[in-house]
Coordinates of C-alpha atoms and ligand atoms in Angstrom, one line a residue:
X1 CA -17.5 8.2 -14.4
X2 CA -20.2 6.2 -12.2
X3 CA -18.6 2.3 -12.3
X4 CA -16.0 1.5 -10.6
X5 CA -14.5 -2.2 -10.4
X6 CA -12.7 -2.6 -7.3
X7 CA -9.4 -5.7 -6.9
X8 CA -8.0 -6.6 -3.8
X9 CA -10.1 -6.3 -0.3
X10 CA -7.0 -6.4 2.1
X11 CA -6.7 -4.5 5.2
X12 CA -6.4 -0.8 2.6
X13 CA -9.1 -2.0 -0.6
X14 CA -11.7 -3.1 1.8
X15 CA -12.1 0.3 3.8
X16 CA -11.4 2.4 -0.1
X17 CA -14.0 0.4 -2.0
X18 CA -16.5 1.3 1.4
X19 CA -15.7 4.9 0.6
X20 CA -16.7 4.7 -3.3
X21 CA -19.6 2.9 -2.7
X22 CA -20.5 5.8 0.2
X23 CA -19.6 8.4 -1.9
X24 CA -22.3 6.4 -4.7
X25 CA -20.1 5.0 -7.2
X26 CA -21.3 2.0 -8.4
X27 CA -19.1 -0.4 -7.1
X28 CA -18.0 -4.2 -8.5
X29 CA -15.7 -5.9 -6.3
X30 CA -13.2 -8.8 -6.6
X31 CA -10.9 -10.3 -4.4
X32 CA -9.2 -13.1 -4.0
X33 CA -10.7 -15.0 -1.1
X34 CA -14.4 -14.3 -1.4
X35 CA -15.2 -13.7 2.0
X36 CA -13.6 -10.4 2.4
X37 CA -16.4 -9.2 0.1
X38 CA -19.1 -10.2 1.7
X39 CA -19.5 -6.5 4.2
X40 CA -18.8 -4.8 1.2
X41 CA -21.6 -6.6 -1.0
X42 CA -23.9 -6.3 1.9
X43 CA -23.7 -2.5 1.6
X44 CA -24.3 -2.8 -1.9
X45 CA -21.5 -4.0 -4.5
X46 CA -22.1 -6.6 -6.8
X47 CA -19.9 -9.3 -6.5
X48 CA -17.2 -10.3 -9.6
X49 CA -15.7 -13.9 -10.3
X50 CA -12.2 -12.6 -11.4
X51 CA -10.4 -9.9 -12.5
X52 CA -11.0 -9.8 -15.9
X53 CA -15.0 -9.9 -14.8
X54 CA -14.9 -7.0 -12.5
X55 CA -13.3 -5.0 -15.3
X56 CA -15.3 -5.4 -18.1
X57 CA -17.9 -2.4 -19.1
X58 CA -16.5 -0.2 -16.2
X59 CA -15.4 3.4 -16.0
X60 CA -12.7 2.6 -13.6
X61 CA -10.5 -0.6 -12.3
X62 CA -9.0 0.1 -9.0
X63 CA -6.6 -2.7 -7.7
X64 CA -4.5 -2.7 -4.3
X65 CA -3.5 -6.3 -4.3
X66 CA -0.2 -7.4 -2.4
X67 CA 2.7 -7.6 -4.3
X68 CA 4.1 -6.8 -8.1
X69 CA 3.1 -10.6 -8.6
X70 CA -0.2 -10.1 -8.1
X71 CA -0.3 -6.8 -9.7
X72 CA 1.0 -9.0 -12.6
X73 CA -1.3 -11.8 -12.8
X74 CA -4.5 -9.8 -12.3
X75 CA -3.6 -7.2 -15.2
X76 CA -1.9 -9.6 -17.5
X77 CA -3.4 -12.8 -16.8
X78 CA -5.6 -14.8 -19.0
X79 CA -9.3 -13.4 -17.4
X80 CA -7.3 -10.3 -16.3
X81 CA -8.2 -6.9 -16.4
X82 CA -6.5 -5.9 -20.0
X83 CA -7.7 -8.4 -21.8
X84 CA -11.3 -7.5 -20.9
X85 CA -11.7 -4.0 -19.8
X86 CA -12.9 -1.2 -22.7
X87 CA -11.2 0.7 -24.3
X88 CA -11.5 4.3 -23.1
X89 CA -11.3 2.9 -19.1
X90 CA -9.3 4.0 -16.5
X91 CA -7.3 1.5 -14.9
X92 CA -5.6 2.6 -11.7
X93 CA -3.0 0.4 -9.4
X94 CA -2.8 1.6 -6.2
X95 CA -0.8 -1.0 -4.3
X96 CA 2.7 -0.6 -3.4
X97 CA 4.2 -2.0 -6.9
X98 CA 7.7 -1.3 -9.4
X99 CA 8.0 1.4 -10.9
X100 CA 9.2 -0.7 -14.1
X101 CA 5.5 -2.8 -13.6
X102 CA 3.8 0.5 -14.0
X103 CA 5.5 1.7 -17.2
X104 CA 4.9 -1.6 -18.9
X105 CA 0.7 -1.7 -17.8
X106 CA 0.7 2.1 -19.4
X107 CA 2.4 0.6 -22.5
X108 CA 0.3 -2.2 -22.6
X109 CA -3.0 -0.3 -22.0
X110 CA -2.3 2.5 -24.3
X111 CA -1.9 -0.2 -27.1
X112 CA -5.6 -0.8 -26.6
X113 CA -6.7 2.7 -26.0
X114 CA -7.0 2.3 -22.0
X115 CA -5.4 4.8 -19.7
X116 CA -3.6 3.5 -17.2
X117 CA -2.4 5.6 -13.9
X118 CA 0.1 3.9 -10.8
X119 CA -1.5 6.0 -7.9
X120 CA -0.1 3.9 -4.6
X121 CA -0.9 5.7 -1.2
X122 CA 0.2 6.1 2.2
X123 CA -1.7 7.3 4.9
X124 CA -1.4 3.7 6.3
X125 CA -5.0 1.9 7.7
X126 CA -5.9 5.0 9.6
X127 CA -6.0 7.2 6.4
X128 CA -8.4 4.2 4.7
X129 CA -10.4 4.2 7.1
X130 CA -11.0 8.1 7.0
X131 CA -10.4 8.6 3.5
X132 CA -7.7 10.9 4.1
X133 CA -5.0 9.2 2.7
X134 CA -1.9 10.6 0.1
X135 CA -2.3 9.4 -3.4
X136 CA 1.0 9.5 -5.5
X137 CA -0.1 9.5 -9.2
X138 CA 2.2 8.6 -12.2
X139 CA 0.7 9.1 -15.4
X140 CA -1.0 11.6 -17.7
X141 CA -2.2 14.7 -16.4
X142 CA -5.5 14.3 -18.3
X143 CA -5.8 11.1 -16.8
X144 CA -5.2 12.4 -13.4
X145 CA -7.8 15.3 -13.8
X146 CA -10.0 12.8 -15.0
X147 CA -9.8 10.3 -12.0
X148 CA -10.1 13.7 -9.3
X149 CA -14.1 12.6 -7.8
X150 CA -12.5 9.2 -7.8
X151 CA -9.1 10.0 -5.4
X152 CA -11.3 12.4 -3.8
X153 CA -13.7 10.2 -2.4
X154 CA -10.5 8.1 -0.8
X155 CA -8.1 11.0 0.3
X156 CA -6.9 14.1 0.8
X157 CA -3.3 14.8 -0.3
X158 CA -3.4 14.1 -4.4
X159 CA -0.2 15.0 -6.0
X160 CA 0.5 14.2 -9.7
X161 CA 4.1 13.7 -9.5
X162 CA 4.9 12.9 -13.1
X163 CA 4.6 10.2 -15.5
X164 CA 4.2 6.8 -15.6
X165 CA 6.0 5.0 -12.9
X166 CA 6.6 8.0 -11.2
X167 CA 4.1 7.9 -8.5
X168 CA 6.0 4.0 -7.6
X169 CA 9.3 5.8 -7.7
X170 CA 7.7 8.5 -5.2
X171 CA 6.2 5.6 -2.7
X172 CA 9.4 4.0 -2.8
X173 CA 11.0 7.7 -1.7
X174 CA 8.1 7.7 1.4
X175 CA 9.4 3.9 1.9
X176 CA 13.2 4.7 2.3
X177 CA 12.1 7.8 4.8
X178 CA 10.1 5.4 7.0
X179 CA 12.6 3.0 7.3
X180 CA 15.0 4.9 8.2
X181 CA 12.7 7.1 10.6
X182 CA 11.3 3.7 12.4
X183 CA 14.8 2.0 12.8
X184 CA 15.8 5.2 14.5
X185 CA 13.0 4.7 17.2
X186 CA 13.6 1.2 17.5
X187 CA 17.2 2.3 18.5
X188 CA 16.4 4.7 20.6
X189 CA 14.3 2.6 22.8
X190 CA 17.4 -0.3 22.2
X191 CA 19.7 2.6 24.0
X192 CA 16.7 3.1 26.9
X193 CA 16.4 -0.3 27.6
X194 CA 20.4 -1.1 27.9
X195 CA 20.7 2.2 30.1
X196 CA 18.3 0.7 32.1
X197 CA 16.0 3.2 32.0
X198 CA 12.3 3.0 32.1
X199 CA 10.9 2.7 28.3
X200 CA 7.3 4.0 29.2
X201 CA 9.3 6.8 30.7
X202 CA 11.1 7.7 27.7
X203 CA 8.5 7.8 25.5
X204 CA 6.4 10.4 27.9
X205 CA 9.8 12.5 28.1
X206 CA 10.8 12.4 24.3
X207 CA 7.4 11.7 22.0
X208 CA 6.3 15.0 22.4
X209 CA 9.2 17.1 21.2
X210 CA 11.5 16.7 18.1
X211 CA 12.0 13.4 17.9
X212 CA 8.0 12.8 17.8
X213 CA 7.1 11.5 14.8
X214 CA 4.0 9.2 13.0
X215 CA 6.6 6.3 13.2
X216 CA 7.3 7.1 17.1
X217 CA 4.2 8.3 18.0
X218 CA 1.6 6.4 15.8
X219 CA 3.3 3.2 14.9
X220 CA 6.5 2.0 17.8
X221 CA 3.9 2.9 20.5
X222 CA 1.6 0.1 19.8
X223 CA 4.6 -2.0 20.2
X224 CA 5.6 -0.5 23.7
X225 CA 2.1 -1.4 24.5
X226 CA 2.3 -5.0 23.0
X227 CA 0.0 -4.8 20.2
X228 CA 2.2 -6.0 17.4
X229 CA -1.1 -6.4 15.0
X230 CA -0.7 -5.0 11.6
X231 CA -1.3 -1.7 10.1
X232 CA 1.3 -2.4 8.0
X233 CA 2.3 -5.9 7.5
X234 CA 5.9 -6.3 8.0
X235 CA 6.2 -9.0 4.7
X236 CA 4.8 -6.0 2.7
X237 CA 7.4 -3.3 4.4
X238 CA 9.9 -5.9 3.0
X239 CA 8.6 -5.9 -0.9
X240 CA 8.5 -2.1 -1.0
X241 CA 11.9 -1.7 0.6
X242 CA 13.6 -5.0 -1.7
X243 CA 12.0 -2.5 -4.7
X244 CA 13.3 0.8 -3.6
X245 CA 17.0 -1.1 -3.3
X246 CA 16.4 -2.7 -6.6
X247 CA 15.5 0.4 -8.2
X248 CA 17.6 2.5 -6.8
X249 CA 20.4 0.7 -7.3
X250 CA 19.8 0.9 -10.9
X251 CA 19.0 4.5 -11.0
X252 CA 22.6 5.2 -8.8
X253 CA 21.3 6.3 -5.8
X254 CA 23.3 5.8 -2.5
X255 CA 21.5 4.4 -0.1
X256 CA 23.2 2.8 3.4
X257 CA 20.4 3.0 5.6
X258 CA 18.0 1.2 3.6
X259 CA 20.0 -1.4 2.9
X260 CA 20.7 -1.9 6.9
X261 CA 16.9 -2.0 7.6
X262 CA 15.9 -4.3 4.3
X263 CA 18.4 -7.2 6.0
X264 CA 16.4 -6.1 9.6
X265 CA 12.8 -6.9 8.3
X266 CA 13.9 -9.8 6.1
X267 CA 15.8 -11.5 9.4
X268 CA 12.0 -11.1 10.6
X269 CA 10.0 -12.5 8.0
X270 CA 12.6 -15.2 8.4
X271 CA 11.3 -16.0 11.8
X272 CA 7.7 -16.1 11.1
X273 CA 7.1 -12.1 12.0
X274 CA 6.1 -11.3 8.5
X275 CA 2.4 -10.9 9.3
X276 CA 3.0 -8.7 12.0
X277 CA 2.7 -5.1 11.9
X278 CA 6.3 -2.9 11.2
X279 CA 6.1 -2.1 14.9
X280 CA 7.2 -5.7 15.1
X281 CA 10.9 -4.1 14.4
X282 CA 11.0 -3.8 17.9
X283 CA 11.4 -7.4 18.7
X284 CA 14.8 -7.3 16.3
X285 CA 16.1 -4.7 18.8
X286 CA 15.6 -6.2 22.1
X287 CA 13.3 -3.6 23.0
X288 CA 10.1 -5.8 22.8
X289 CA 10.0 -9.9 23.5
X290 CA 9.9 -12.1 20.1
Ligands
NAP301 P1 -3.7 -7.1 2.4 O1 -4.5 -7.0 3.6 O2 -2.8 -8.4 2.3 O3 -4.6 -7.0 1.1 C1 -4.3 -7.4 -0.2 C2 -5.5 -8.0 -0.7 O4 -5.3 -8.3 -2.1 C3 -5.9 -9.3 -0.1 O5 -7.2 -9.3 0.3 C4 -5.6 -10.4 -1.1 O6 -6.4 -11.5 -1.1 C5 -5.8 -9.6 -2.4 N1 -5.1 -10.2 -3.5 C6 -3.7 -10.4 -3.6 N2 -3.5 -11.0 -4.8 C7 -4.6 -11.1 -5.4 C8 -5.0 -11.6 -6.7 N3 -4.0 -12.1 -7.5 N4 -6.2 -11.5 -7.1 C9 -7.2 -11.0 -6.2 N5 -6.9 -10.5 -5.0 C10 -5.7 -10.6 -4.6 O7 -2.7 -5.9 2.3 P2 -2.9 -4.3 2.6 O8 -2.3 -4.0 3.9 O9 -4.4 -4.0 2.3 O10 -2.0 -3.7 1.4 C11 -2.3 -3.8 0.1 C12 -1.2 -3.0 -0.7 O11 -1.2 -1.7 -0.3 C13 0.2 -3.6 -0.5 O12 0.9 -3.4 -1.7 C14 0.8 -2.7 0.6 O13 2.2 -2.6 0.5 C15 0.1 -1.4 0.2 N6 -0.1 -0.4 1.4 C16 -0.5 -0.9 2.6 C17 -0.6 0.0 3.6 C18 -1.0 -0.4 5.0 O14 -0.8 0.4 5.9 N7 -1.6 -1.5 5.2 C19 -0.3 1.4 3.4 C20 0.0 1.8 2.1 C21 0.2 0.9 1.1 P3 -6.5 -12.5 0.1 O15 -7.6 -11.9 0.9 O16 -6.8 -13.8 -0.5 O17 -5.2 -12.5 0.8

């Protein structure tokens, strides 16, 4: 397992496909504005004209594009990866995706003997950037033993969760608990700021104890200190939680809170804020100016 073909050079696949090629896979790259390749072909990867292109004769497709539409179009499209890559590959999508998209690439790819394995992370840029993200994997356990040099070189925490589809349904779990988590900070400083108490203040006094917390400490934070540039893009915070209600509405799971914070990030990306990073919730609270 030496060639890897690598989709999607955003903020996550740029710093991952820098690890492959470090750890010396052979690395093809693709994304779609060319540009974001060129630091990446400087240090060695060959450069791909689509999809389909950077699939063909590899050992491995990796793609963390944006959304399940562009997980769509660059699997199932016309110069996309299925209808070129060989059979006995390894396609892997790693982007925040449906669950129900996942399931139907295994299908599909199992129909032309290609195994196919959703493996979406979190870990958010830091864990990119040092390789020590989580990796939820959905798919078959051979599959997942097979990929291990291939996670390994990109993170840390590797759990095969189950089958196909299950390592979406497992991001969208981590989703709903962030959502909740950050909208409780986001309060919190809400309640400092009407008490008129001192916010820096408040965050010395309460960050450190049981209310600490990544989405306190290592997210809100850059907010308090007005950086609102993304980690985590607010538009894409939106997709995974509009999935996780979609889902789970179909598999009967209650879920209030999510529901709340969905309609708080959407009212954001209504008013231009969708490119900014989740600590951006801040500015729907009061807490931070628009
Ligand atoms: P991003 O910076 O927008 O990166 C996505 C990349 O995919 C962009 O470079 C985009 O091209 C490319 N792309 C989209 N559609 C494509 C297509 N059809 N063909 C080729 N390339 C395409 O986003 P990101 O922050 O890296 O996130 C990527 C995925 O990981 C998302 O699903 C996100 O929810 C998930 N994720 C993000 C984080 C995080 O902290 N950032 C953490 C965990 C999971 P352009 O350059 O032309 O836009």
């Amino acid at each position: 397992m030496k060639k890897i073909g690598f989709i999607g050079l955003g903020i996550m696949g740029a710093a991952m496909a820098g690890h492959l090629l470090d750890a010396g896979f052979d690395v093809s790259v693709y994304n779609r504005t060319k540009s974001k390749a060129d630091d990446l072909v400087s240090r060695g990867a060959k450069w791909c004209g689509s999809p389909g292109a950077c699939a063909e004769g590899q050992d491995v497709v990796i793609t963390i594009v944006g959304y399940p539409k562009d997980v769509e179009q660059v699997y199932f499209g016309e110069d996309g990866i299925l209808a070129r890559a060989w059979a006995g590959a390894y396609v892997v999508d790693m982007t925040t995706s449906s669950p129900i998209l996942a399931e139907r690439i295994y299908a599909a790819a199992k129909e032309k003997g290609i195994f196919a394995v959703d493996a979406p992370v979190t870990g958010g840029d830091t864990g990119a950037r040092n390789a020590t993200l989580s990796i939820l994997v959905g798919g078959d356990a051979e599959a997942f033993e097979a990929l291990q040099p291939v996670f390994l070189a990109m993170g840390k925490n590797i759990v095969h969760v189950g089958a196909a589809g299950a390592g979406q349904k497992t991001k969208a779990c981590n989703q709903i608990a962030i959502a909740g988590a950050l909208a409780g900070v986001c309060e919190a400083f809400a309640y400092a700021k009407a008490s008129g108490l001192d916010i820096g203040k408040v965050y010395e006094a309460i960050s450190q104890g049981a209310a600490g917390s990544f989405q306190m400490n290592g997210v809100a934070k850059k907010g308090l200190d007005g950086d609102f540039r993304p980690g985590f893009m607010l538009k894409h915070f939106g997709k995974d939680l509009a999935i996780a209600t979609e889902t789970g509405t179909a598999y009967g799971a209650a879920l209030p809170v999510l529901g709340m914070v969905l309609h708080e990030v959407r009212k954001m990306e209504h008013g231009g804020k969708g490119n900014e990073g989740t600590q951006a919730l801040l500015k729907y609270y009061g807490v931070a100016e628009p």
